[in-house]
Each structure stands twice: as structure tokens, then as C-alpha cells.
Amino acid sequence: MFYAVLGLSIFFFVGITFFVVYFTIKYRHRPGHKAQPSPAHNDAMEITWTVIPTIICVFLFLGGWKGYLEFTSEKSNPMVIDVTAQKWHWNFTYPDGTQDGNLHVPVGQPIRMRMTSVDVLHSFYVPAFRVKQDVVPRRYTYVQFTPTRPGVYRLYCAEYCGDDHSQMKVKVFVHEAGGYERFLSEKASLSQSMSPEETGLYVYNKKGCVACHSVDGSPKVGPSWKGIWNEQVKLADGTTITVDDQYIKDSVLEPQKQARPGYPPSMPSFAGQLSEREIAGVIAYIKSLK
Ligand code: HEC
Ligand SMILES: [Cu+2]
């Protein structure tokens, strides 16, 4: 294949170069030589090369339109999974309210993803399923597919969305019969058995805080969490505030309300994305980072 393409390229290159040189010499300007009038119009040819491509385009359009309709119209009785994209992770909310950072679906079940972003443009992309769709702030976009083979697949963000865009790669688990239900119940019992601190650590890693907050004092997009508990911090409006339960909860729900000077207003609100239990977990976890 490679040599065929290389050979063809060389063939065309040499051929075209030859004609350029040949015609340049043959038709060069000479004294006493008048230019020939060039042909201007031919109705038969123009009609032919207009009508035939138009007919071809109509057929191409019909095929594409049919595929588009099939791709976008709602299948009968799909399972709807809510997708929230944000810098820089995915959050999937299943019909029973369970949330996870990876996508879990039962095999053979038509799936409809209802997607939105809380900050910038992202794009939902599962190459193995041949689906790719922009995820847009303040509106819903949809993607549908029916997974046909159990296994683990890759899901990417296909819209360059900032520093850690490349970290928005997660897994799609297509479960065999019963596996999806098992995932839900394991997830439920896991979150019930975790201590508040463990819940906080889990949130830190799985809900994307890790992209912007360190826990060892090193600077990232936002302030490190190490040693901030009970400390006084300066706010952008000049006042000081103590880092306590209330401040942490407010920071999670309305980050820009108590903005810190020197940090970009880049933290998205996690209202509706973290349960009370998880917020309490974050508080306990930050408290533990001496
Ligand atoms: C896109 C980057 C980003 C992500 C993701 C992010 N934060 Fe933040 N966060 C910031 C920035 C920037 C600030 C400081 C400015 C402000 O308060 O808005 C901040 C401030 C905070 C504060 C206040 C800390 C202080 O020292 O003032 C808390 C608490 C906090 N974030 C918790 C979280 C939690 C919990 C998560 C994950 C569920 C999270 N953040 C995810 C960027 C981010
Ligand atoms: Cu993205």
C-alpha cells in the first residue's frame, strides 16, 4: 500500500513537472506571435456537468439524511443516562440516581445519553460505538447507541477543553445480563460502608477536584487543601474568612461567591452533583489534611 501511494505520487509529480516545463517552453511569448482566442462556452457540456452531479448529490443527501434521522430520533424505550461534562471529568447519573465517573450499560439495551456541560464545550466520543457529539453548556444534546458486545471500551472528550483535556478519558463497561444491576448494588453498598474521610477522598479523585486542588501543598489551578482547615483566608472583597464547614460547603455550591484573589474564577458549581453525604465527606477529608 505504502509503495503504491509513493509510486503514484512520484508518477504524478514527474508527470506534472514535465507538462509545466513543456508548455512553458512551447507557448512562451515570441515576437510576432499572436495569442489564440480560447474556447468560451459550450451549452451541452455545461448542462451535463451541472445536471449529473446534482442528481448524485440528491442521492448522497437522502442517504445521509436517513442515517441522521436514525442516529438522532429516540429509539423505543431507551434507558436515559444523564451526562455532565466539566473540566476535567465526566459524571454519569443512572436512572436510579446512582452516579459514577465511568459509564456502565447493560448489553443489548438501547441507551440515550442526555448530555450537558457546566463550563465549556466538551465532546462525548466512543470510537468503538461510532458516536461523537458535542456537549454544550446550558443546553442538552443527545447521543444514542445500543451496545451489542460485552466488554470495556474507551470514552474520550473530543473537544480541546483546557489543561487536562486529555484526562477526560474514562471507560465504558458493557455488562452481561445481571452485571449492570450488580454494579448498582455494589456501588450503593460501597458508598454506605465508606467513612466520611474515605468518601471525601473518593469525591476528590472521582469528581474531578484532583484536577485543580492538590493535597500536598503544591499549587494547582485552585488552592491546595493541605493545612487549610481552620486557617484564615483572604477573599477577593478584602475580608477574611475562616475555613470551616460552612465555608467549604459554600465553596462547593457557589465557588465564585467567596472568590479568592489570585485564582481564576474557574471552579464550576457542584450543586446537584454532590450529595450532602459527599459534601460532608469533603469537609472531613480536608479536615484530615494537616
Ligand atoms: C477547574 C478547577 C477546579 C475544580 C475542578 C475544582 N475546584 Fe475548587 N477551587 C478552584 C479555584 C480556582 C478555587 C479558588 C477560587 C474560588 O474560591 O473560587 C477553588 C476553591 C475551592 C475551595 C475553597 C478553598 C480555599 O482555600 O479557599 C474549596 C473548599 C473547593 N474549591 C472545593 C472543591 C471540591 C470539593 C471540588 C471537587 C468536587 C473542586 N473544588 C473542584 C478550582 C477548582
Ligand atoms: Cu472536555
mmCIF file of C-alpha atoms and ligand atoms in Angstrom:
data_model
loop_
_atom_site.group_PDB
_atom_site.id
_atom_site.type_symbol
_atom_site.label_atom_id
_atom_site.label_comp_id
_atom_site.label_asym_id
_atom_site.label_seq_id
_atom_site.Cartn_x
_atom_site.Cartn_y
_atom_site.Cartn_z
ATOM 1 C CA MET A 1 0.000 0.000 0.000
ATOM 2 C CA PHE A 2 2.716 2.437 1.057
ATOM 3 C CA TYR A 3 4.789 1.786 -2.071
ATOM 4 C CA ALA A 4 1.739 2.042 -4.296
ATOM 5 C CA VAL A 5 0.968 5.509 -2.900
ATOM 6 C CA LEU A 6 4.627 6.538 -3.078
ATOM 7 C CA GLY A 7 4.923 5.301 -6.685
ATOM 8 C CA LEU A 8 1.764 7.091 -7.730
ATOM 9 C CA SER A 9 2.878 10.321 -6.040
ATOM 10 C CA ILE A 10 6.221 10.223 -7.840
ATOM 11 C CA PHE A 11 4.489 9.412 -11.129
ATOM 12 C CA PHE A 12 2.161 12.420 -10.824
ATOM 13 C CA PHE A 13 4.916 14.711 -9.603
ATOM 14 C CA VAL A 14 7.207 13.876 -12.510
ATOM 15 C CA GLY A 15 4.305 13.989 -14.988
ATOM 16 C CA ILE A 16 3.037 17.368 -13.844
ATOM 17 C CA THR A 17 6.532 18.839 -13.735
ATOM 18 C CA PHE A 18 7.133 17.616 -17.269
ATOM 19 C CA PHE A 19 3.975 19.298 -18.604
ATOM 20 C CA VAL A 20 4.633 22.546 -16.769
ATOM 21 C CA VAL A 21 8.088 22.773 -18.300
ATOM 22 C CA TYR A 22 6.946 21.585 -21.739
ATOM 23 C CA PHE A 23 4.031 24.046 -22.020
ATOM 24 C CA THR A 24 6.095 26.913 -20.644
ATOM 25 C CA ILE A 25 8.557 26.465 -23.466
ATOM 26 C CA LYS A 26 6.084 25.594 -26.201
ATOM 27 C CA TYR A 27 3.745 28.546 -25.574
ATOM 28 C CA ARG A 28 6.303 31.102 -24.440
ATOM 29 C CA HIS A 29 5.919 34.634 -25.722
ATOM 30 C CA ARG A 30 7.691 35.280 -29.007
ATOM 31 C CA PRO A 31 7.830 38.482 -31.081
ATOM 32 C CA GLY A 32 5.247 38.490 -33.864
ATOM 33 C CA HIS A 33 3.239 35.625 -32.318
ATOM 34 C CA LYS A 34 -0.422 36.414 -31.551
ATOM 35 C CA ALA A 35 -2.406 34.626 -28.812
ATOM 36 C CA GLN A 36 -5.231 32.307 -29.979
ATOM 37 C CA PRO A 37 -8.748 33.041 -28.693
ATOM 38 C CA SER A 38 -9.674 30.381 -26.120
ATOM 39 C CA PRO A 39 -12.995 28.478 -26.203
ATOM 40 C CA ALA A 40 -15.581 30.295 -24.051
ATOM 41 C CA HIS A 41 -18.844 28.396 -23.925
ATOM 42 C CA ASN A 42 -20.478 25.057 -24.607
ATOM 43 C CA ASP A 43 -24.128 24.643 -23.544
ATOM 44 C CA ALA A 44 -24.204 20.877 -23.897
ATOM 45 C CA MET A 45 -21.172 20.379 -21.665
ATOM 46 C CA GLU A 46 -22.303 22.860 -19.029
ATOM 47 C CA ILE A 47 -25.733 21.294 -18.728
ATOM 48 C CA THR A 48 -24.175 17.831 -18.449
ATOM 49 C CA TRP A 49 -21.747 18.725 -15.729
ATOM 50 C CA THR A 50 -24.472 20.503 -13.758
ATOM 51 C CA VAL A 51 -27.294 18.000 -14.009
ATOM 52 C CA ILE A 52 -25.371 14.774 -13.355
ATOM 53 C CA PRO A 53 -23.618 15.930 -10.144
ATOM 54 C CA THR A 54 -26.898 17.440 -8.900
ATOM 55 C CA ILE A 55 -28.609 14.063 -9.211
ATOM 56 C CA ILE A 56 -25.681 12.342 -7.462
ATOM 57 C CA CYS A 57 -25.785 14.917 -4.646
ATOM 58 C CA VAL A 58 -29.504 14.384 -4.093
ATOM 59 C CA PHE A 59 -28.921 10.670 -3.595
ATOM 60 C CA LEU A 60 -25.982 11.298 -1.263
ATOM 61 C CA PHE A 61 -28.125 13.717 0.747
ATOM 62 C CA LEU A 62 -31.013 11.244 1.015
ATOM 63 C CA GLY A 63 -28.678 8.545 2.324
ATOM 64 C CA GLY A 64 -27.100 10.927 4.830
ATOM 65 C CA TRP A 65 -30.455 12.280 5.978
ATOM 66 C CA LYS A 66 -31.811 8.802 6.578
ATOM 67 C CA GLY A 67 -28.751 7.928 8.640
ATOM 68 C CA TYR A 68 -29.011 11.174 10.576
ATOM 69 C CA LEU A 69 -32.654 10.557 11.452
ATOM 70 C CA GLU A 70 -31.857 7.048 12.589
ATOM 71 C CA PHE A 71 -28.996 8.392 14.684
ATOM 72 C CA THR A 72 -30.928 11.189 16.399
ATOM 73 C CA SER A 73 -34.561 10.120 16.774
ATOM 74 C CA GLU A 74 -35.474 8.493 20.041
ATOM 75 C CA LYS A 75 -35.475 4.698 19.990
ATOM 76 C CA SER A 76 -38.330 2.871 21.608
ATOM 77 C CA ASN A 77 -37.937 2.755 25.349
ATOM 78 C CA PRO A 78 -34.293 3.701 25.789
ATOM 79 C CA MET A 79 -32.559 3.867 29.137
ATOM 80 C CA VAL A 80 -31.746 7.548 29.718
ATOM 81 C CA ILE A 81 -28.414 8.321 31.357
ATOM 82 C CA ASP A 82 -27.609 11.900 32.319
ATOM 83 C CA VAL A 83 -24.137 13.076 31.443
ATOM 84 C CA THR A 84 -22.472 16.086 32.980
ATOM 85 C CA ALA A 85 -19.158 17.073 31.476
ATOM 86 C CA GLN A 86 -16.895 19.515 33.195
ATOM 87 C CA LYS A 87 -13.261 20.422 33.421
ATOM 88 C CA TRP A 88 -11.987 17.690 33.547
ATOM 89 C CA HIS A 89 -14.159 14.697 34.186
ATOM 90 C CA TRP A 90 -17.412 13.016 33.290
ATOM 91 C CA ASN A 91 -20.269 12.337 35.670
ATOM 92 C CA PHE A 92 -22.901 9.783 34.711
ATOM 93 C CA THR A 93 -26.229 9.709 36.550
ATOM 94 C CA TYR A 94 -28.175 6.481 36.140
ATOM 95 C CA PRO A 95 -31.987 6.250 36.211
ATOM 96 C CA ASP A 96 -31.993 5.302 39.913
ATOM 97 C CA GLY A 97 -29.854 8.304 40.878
ATOM 98 C CA THR A 98 -26.567 6.425 41.217
ATOM 99 C CA GLN A 99 -23.615 8.447 39.947
ATOM 100 C CA ASP A 100 -20.317 7.254 38.597
ATOM 101 C CA GLY A 101 -17.323 8.606 36.702
ATOM 102 C CA ASN A 102 -17.315 5.656 34.298
ATOM 103 C CA LEU A 103 -20.117 4.652 32.002
ATOM 104 C CA HIS A 104 -21.897 1.381 32.799
ATOM 105 C CA VAL A 105 -24.503 -0.039 30.445
ATOM 106 C CA PRO A 106 -26.271 -3.376 30.040
ATOM 107 C CA VAL A 107 -25.661 -5.193 26.766
ATOM 108 C CA GLY A 108 -28.482 -5.084 24.207
ATOM 109 C CA GLN A 109 -30.250 -2.163 25.878
ATOM 110 C CA PRO A 110 -30.849 0.964 23.749
ATOM 111 C CA ILE A 111 -29.174 3.833 25.586
ATOM 112 C CA ARG A 112 -29.904 7.519 25.262
ATOM 113 C CA MET A 113 -27.362 9.906 26.748
ATOM 114 C CA ARG A 114 -28.781 13.283 27.793
ATOM 115 C CA MET A 115 -25.724 15.478 27.974
ATOM 116 C CA THR A 116 -24.808 18.914 29.188
ATOM 117 C CA SER A 117 -21.704 20.754 30.327
ATOM 118 C CA VAL A 118 -21.295 23.006 33.343
ATOM 119 C CA ASP A 119 -18.450 25.022 31.895
ATOM 120 C CA VAL A 120 -17.049 24.846 28.363
ATOM 121 C CA LEU A 121 -17.596 22.763 25.235
ATOM 122 C CA HIS A 122 -16.729 19.108 25.606
ATOM 123 C CA SER A 123 -17.445 16.236 23.270
ATOM 124 C CA PHE A 124 -18.652 12.724 24.035
ATOM 125 C CA TYR A 125 -16.721 10.280 21.923
ATOM 126 C CA VAL A 126 -16.766 6.475 21.996
ATOM 127 C CA PRO A 127 -14.889 5.346 18.893
ATOM 128 C CA ALA A 128 -15.982 1.718 19.286
ATOM 129 C CA PHE A 129 -19.664 2.762 19.154
ATOM 130 C CA ARG A 130 -19.119 5.233 16.277
ATOM 131 C CA VAL A 131 -20.714 8.043 18.275
ATOM 132 C CA LYS A 132 -19.415 11.540 18.797
ATOM 133 C CA GLN A 133 -21.433 14.520 19.912
ATOM 134 C CA ASP A 134 -20.655 17.953 21.306
ATOM 135 C CA VAL A 135 -21.601 18.571 24.928
ATOM 136 C CA VAL A 136 -22.683 22.167 25.322
ATOM 137 C CA PRO A 137 -23.207 24.381 28.384
ATOM 138 C CA ARG A 138 -26.836 25.461 29.055
ATOM 139 C CA ARG A 139 -28.424 23.034 26.633
ATOM 140 C CA TYR A 140 -28.965 19.323 26.147
ATOM 141 C CA THR A 141 -27.512 17.292 23.339
ATOM 142 C CA TYR A 142 -28.174 13.597 22.835
ATOM 143 C CA VAL A 143 -26.397 10.506 21.723
ATOM 144 C CA GLN A 144 -27.906 7.068 21.263
ATOM 145 C CA PHE A 145 -26.482 3.660 20.849
ATOM 146 C CA THR A 146 -27.215 0.037 21.594
ATOM 147 C CA PRO A 147 -24.157 -1.804 22.902
ATOM 148 C CA THR A 148 -24.066 -5.231 21.296
ATOM 149 C CA ARG A 149 -20.923 -6.796 22.758
ATOM 150 C CA PRO A 150 -19.929 -7.029 26.433
ATOM 151 C CA GLY A 151 -16.526 -5.584 27.219
ATOM 152 C CA VAL A 152 -14.635 -2.497 28.240
ATOM 153 C CA TYR A 153 -14.326 0.394 25.812
ATOM 154 C CA ARG A 154 -12.743 3.840 25.817
ATOM 155 C CA LEU A 155 -14.627 7.098 26.123
ATOM 156 C CA TYR A 156 -12.853 10.358 25.297
ATOM 157 C CA CYS A 157 -13.523 14.043 25.296
ATOM 158 C CA ALA A 158 -13.019 15.127 21.712
ATOM 159 C CA GLU A 159 -13.123 18.884 22.194
ATOM 160 C CA TYR A 160 -9.986 20.576 23.429
ATOM 161 C CA CYS A 161 -11.248 21.973 26.740
ATOM 162 C CA GLY A 162 -8.154 23.110 28.623
ATOM 163 C CA ASP A 163 -5.106 21.871 30.523
ATOM 164 C CA ASP A 164 -6.275 18.401 31.459
ATOM 165 C CA HIS A 165 -8.450 17.726 28.423
ATOM 166 C CA SER A 166 -6.517 14.525 27.848
ATOM 167 C CA GLN A 167 -7.508 13.294 31.317
ATOM 168 C CA MET A 168 -11.158 13.102 30.281
ATOM 169 C CA LYS A 169 -10.685 9.543 29.126
ATOM 170 C CA VAL A 170 -12.799 7.049 31.020
ATOM 171 C CA LYS A 171 -14.141 3.557 30.499
ATOM 172 C CA VAL A 172 -17.388 2.227 29.159
ATOM 173 C CA PHE A 173 -18.366 -1.063 30.775
ATOM 174 C CA VAL A 174 -20.835 -3.021 28.710
ATOM 175 C CA HIS A 175 -22.166 -5.570 31.201
ATOM 176 C CA GLU A 176 -23.517 -9.028 30.501
ATOM 177 C CA ALA A 177 -27.003 -9.831 31.800
ATOM 178 C CA GLY A 178 -27.175 -9.039 35.512
ATOM 179 C CA GLY A 179 -23.838 -7.219 35.603
ATOM 180 C CA TYR A 180 -25.341 -3.770 35.446
ATOM 181 C CA GLU A 181 -27.632 -4.468 38.413
ATOM 182 C CA ARG A 182 -24.644 -5.854 40.301
ATOM 183 C CA PHE A 183 -22.709 -2.648 39.585
ATOM 184 C CA LEU A 184 -25.577 -0.562 41.019
ATOM 185 C CA SER A 185 -25.886 -2.573 44.203
ATOM 186 C CA GLU A 186 -22.118 -2.800 44.760
ATOM 187 C CA LYS A 187 -21.871 0.934 44.278
ATOM 188 C CA ALA A 188 -24.668 1.528 46.802
ATOM 189 C CA SER A 189 -23.181 -0.725 49.473
ATOM 190 C CA LEU A 190 -19.699 0.698 48.875
ATOM 191 C CA SER A 191 -20.802 4.270 49.436
ATOM 192 C CA GLN A 192 -22.743 3.238 52.570
ATOM 193 C CA SER A 193 -19.738 1.495 54.085
ATOM 194 C CA MET A 194 -17.230 4.305 53.495
ATOM 195 C CA SER A 195 -16.194 6.579 56.357
ATOM 196 C CA PRO A 196 -16.689 10.333 55.803
ATOM 197 C CA GLU A 197 -12.966 10.778 55.125
ATOM 198 C CA GLU A 198 -12.945 7.926 52.628
ATOM 199 C CA THR A 199 -15.999 9.443 50.968
ATOM 200 C CA GLY A 200 -14.116 12.745 50.724
ATOM 201 C CA LEU A 201 -11.090 11.074 49.168
ATOM 202 C CA TYR A 202 -13.380 9.275 46.764
ATOM 203 C CA VAL A 203 -15.046 12.548 45.750
ATOM 204 C CA TYR A 204 -11.644 14.214 45.415
ATOM 205 C CA ASN A 205 -10.479 11.592 42.918
ATOM 206 C CA LYS A 206 -13.709 10.734 41.150
ATOM 207 C CA LYS A 207 -15.500 14.090 40.862
ATOM 208 C CA GLY A 208 -12.577 15.930 39.377
ATOM 209 C CA CYS A 209 -11.360 18.032 42.342
ATOM 210 C CA VAL A 210 -7.965 16.406 41.797
ATOM 211 C CA ALA A 211 -7.565 18.353 38.554
ATOM 212 C CA CYS A 212 -7.416 21.690 40.378
ATOM 213 C CA HIS A 213 -6.623 21.031 44.050
ATOM 214 C CA SER A 214 -3.545 19.330 45.469
ATOM 215 C CA VAL A 215 -3.473 17.721 48.906
ATOM 216 C CA ASP A 216 0.269 18.145 49.457
ATOM 217 C CA GLY A 217 0.524 21.930 49.400
ATOM 218 C CA SER A 218 1.697 22.211 45.781
ATOM 219 C CA PRO A 219 -0.022 24.854 43.666
ATOM 220 C CA LYS A 220 -2.546 23.901 41.013
ATOM 221 C CA VAL A 221 -5.376 25.878 39.399
ATOM 222 C CA GLY A 222 -7.006 26.286 42.820
ATOM 223 C CA PRO A 223 -5.650 26.435 46.368
ATOM 224 C CA SER A 224 -4.178 23.292 47.883
ATOM 225 C CA TRP A 225 -6.299 21.645 50.562
ATOM 226 C CA LYS A 226 -3.346 20.837 52.774
ATOM 227 C CA GLY A 227 -3.464 22.595 56.108
ATOM 228 C CA ILE A 228 -6.286 24.990 55.217
ATOM 229 C CA TRP A 229 -8.735 23.731 57.838
ATOM 230 C CA ASN A 230 -9.368 26.412 60.471
ATOM 231 C CA GLU A 231 -6.978 28.822 58.714
ATOM 232 C CA GLN A 232 -7.902 32.384 57.860
ATOM 233 C CA VAL A 233 -8.027 33.080 54.122
ATOM 234 C CA LYS A 234 -8.347 36.400 52.293
ATOM 235 C CA LEU A 235 -11.291 36.858 49.945
ATOM 236 C CA ALA A 236 -11.381 38.974 46.801
ATOM 237 C CA ASP A 237 -13.594 41.576 48.506
ATOM 238 C CA GLY A 238 -10.884 42.248 51.097
ATOM 239 C CA THR A 239 -12.495 40.422 54.031
ATOM 240 C CA THR A 240 -11.035 37.376 55.743
ATOM 241 C CA ILE A 241 -12.871 34.174 56.483
ATOM 242 C CA THR A 242 -12.138 31.018 58.441
ATOM 243 C CA VAL A 243 -12.083 27.755 56.532
ATOM 244 C CA ASP A 244 -14.812 25.817 58.333
ATOM 245 C CA ASP A 245 -17.716 23.537 57.443
ATOM 246 C CA GLN A 246 -19.836 26.389 56.124
ATOM 247 C CA TYR A 247 -17.065 27.936 54.014
ATOM 248 C CA ILE A 248 -16.238 24.603 52.385
ATOM 249 C CA LYS A 249 -19.871 23.849 51.656
ATOM 250 C CA ASP A 250 -20.376 27.338 50.185
ATOM 251 C CA SER A 251 -17.207 26.959 48.104
ATOM 252 C CA VAL A 252 -18.523 23.734 46.614
ATOM 253 C CA LEU A 253 -22.013 25.041 45.861
ATOM 254 C CA GLU A 254 -21.212 28.642 44.894
ATOM 255 C CA PRO A 255 -17.450 28.866 44.278
ATOM 256 C CA GLN A 256 -17.403 32.406 42.934
ATOM 257 C CA LYS A 257 -19.393 33.919 45.792
ATOM 258 C CA GLN A 258 -16.398 33.837 48.101
ATOM 259 C CA ALA A 259 -13.699 34.105 45.455
ATOM 260 C CA ARG A 260 -10.057 34.164 46.450
ATOM 261 C CA PRO A 261 -7.773 36.828 44.976
ATOM 262 C CA GLY A 262 -5.110 35.470 42.668
ATOM 263 C CA TYR A 263 -7.178 32.493 41.496
ATOM 264 C CA PRO A 264 -9.119 32.334 38.238
ATOM 265 C CA PRO A 265 -12.907 32.031 38.624
ATOM 266 C CA SER A 266 -12.675 28.592 37.089
ATOM 267 C CA MET A 267 -14.251 26.317 39.667
ATOM 268 C CA PRO A 268 -17.661 25.119 38.476
ATOM 269 C CA SER A 269 -20.502 24.800 40.958
ATOM 270 C CA PHE A 270 -21.060 21.254 42.168
ATOM 271 C CA ALA A 271 -24.639 21.982 43.255
ATOM 272 C CA GLY A 272 -26.757 18.932 42.420
ATOM 273 C CA GLN A 273 -23.678 16.833 41.728
ATOM 274 C CA LEU A 274 -22.579 16.085 45.255
ATOM 275 C CA SER A 275 -24.920 14.667 47.851
ATOM 276 C CA GLU A 276 -24.975 16.040 51.409
ATOM 277 C CA ARG A 277 -23.105 12.923 52.394
ATOM 278 C CA GLU A 278 -20.396 13.621 49.864
ATOM 279 C CA ILE A 279 -20.051 17.285 50.868
ATOM 280 C CA ALA A 280 -19.696 16.175 54.495
ATOM 281 C CA GLY A 281 -17.071 13.728 53.244
ATOM 282 C CA VAL A 282 -15.108 16.533 51.547
ATOM 283 C CA ILE A 283 -15.209 18.538 54.789
ATOM 284 C CA ALA A 284 -13.954 15.563 56.799
ATOM 285 C CA TYR A 285 -11.241 14.871 54.254
ATOM 286 C CA ILE A 286 -9.977 18.481 54.166
ATOM 287 C CA LYS A 287 -10.027 18.488 57.979
ATOM 288 C CA SER A 288 -7.786 15.409 57.955
ATOM 289 C CA LEU A 289 -5.133 17.059 55.733
ATOM 290 C CA LYS A 290 -2.969 18.593 58.406
HETATM 291 C C1 HEC B 1 -11.480 23.725 37.302
HETATM 292 C C2 HEC B 1 -10.771 23.809 38.542
HETATM 293 C C3 HEC B 1 -11.456 23.375 39.835
HETATM 294 C C4 HEC B 1 -12.106 22.199 40.114
HETATM 295 C C5 HEC B 1 -12.403 21.029 39.167
HETATM 296 C C6 HEC B 1 -12.462 22.263 41.493
HETATM 297 N N1 HEC B 1 -12.067 23.447 42.042
HETATM 298 FE FE1 HEC B 1 -12.320 24.055 43.965
HETATM 299 N N2 HEC B 1 -11.436 25.835 43.545
HETATM 300 C C7 HEC B 1 -10.899 26.213 42.338
HETATM 301 C C8 HEC B 1 -10.394 27.571 42.430
HETATM 302 C C9 HEC B 1 -9.758 28.352 41.305
HETATM 303 C C10 HEC B 1 -10.644 27.991 43.763
HETATM 304 C C11 HEC B 1 -10.306 29.341 44.388
HETATM 305 C C12 HEC B 1 -11.218 30.455 43.938
HETATM 306 C C13 HEC B 1 -12.619 30.257 44.387
HETATM 307 O O1 HEC B 1 -12.885 30.094 45.591
HETATM 308 O O2 HEC B 1 -13.490 30.242 43.517
HETATM 309 C C14 HEC B 1 -11.298 26.871 44.429
HETATM 310 C C15 HEC B 1 -11.676 26.899 45.756
HETATM 311 C C16 HEC B 1 -12.180 25.816 46.431
HETATM 312 C C17 HEC B 1 -12.410 25.776 47.866
HETATM 313 C C18 HEC B 1 -12.067 26.867 48.817
HETATM 314 C C19 HEC B 1 -10.654 26.603 49.303
HETATM 315 C C20 HEC B 1 -9.921 27.792 49.789
HETATM 316 O O3 HEC B 1 -8.761 27.585 50.216
HETATM 317 O O4 HEC B 1 -10.439 28.896 49.710
HETATM 318 C C21 HEC B 1 -12.936 24.547 48.176
HETATM 319 C C22 HEC B 1 -13.316 24.005 49.550
HETATM 320 C C23 HEC B 1 -13.031 23.816 46.931
HETATM 321 N N3 HEC B 1 -12.563 24.603 45.890
HETATM 322 C C24 HEC B 1 -13.541 22.537 46.822
HETATM 323 C C25 HEC B 1 -13.610 21.810 45.628
HETATM 324 C C26 HEC B 1 -14.171 20.481 45.521
HETATM 325 C C27 HEC B 1 -14.772 19.698 46.668
HETATM 326 C C28 HEC B 1 -14.043 20.112 44.218
HETATM 327 C C29 HEC B 1 -14.467 18.780 43.572
HETATM 328 C C30 HEC B 1 -15.769 18.277 43.877
HETATM 329 C C31 HEC B 1 -13.413 21.226 43.495
HETATM 330 N N4 HEC B 1 -13.164 22.229 44.398
HETATM 331 C C32 HEC B 1 -13.130 21.223 42.141
HETATM 332 C C33 HEC B 1 -10.833 25.431 41.194
HETATM 333 C C34 HEC B 1 -11.432 24.167 41.056
HETATM 334 CU CU CU B 2 -13.502 18.067 27.711
#
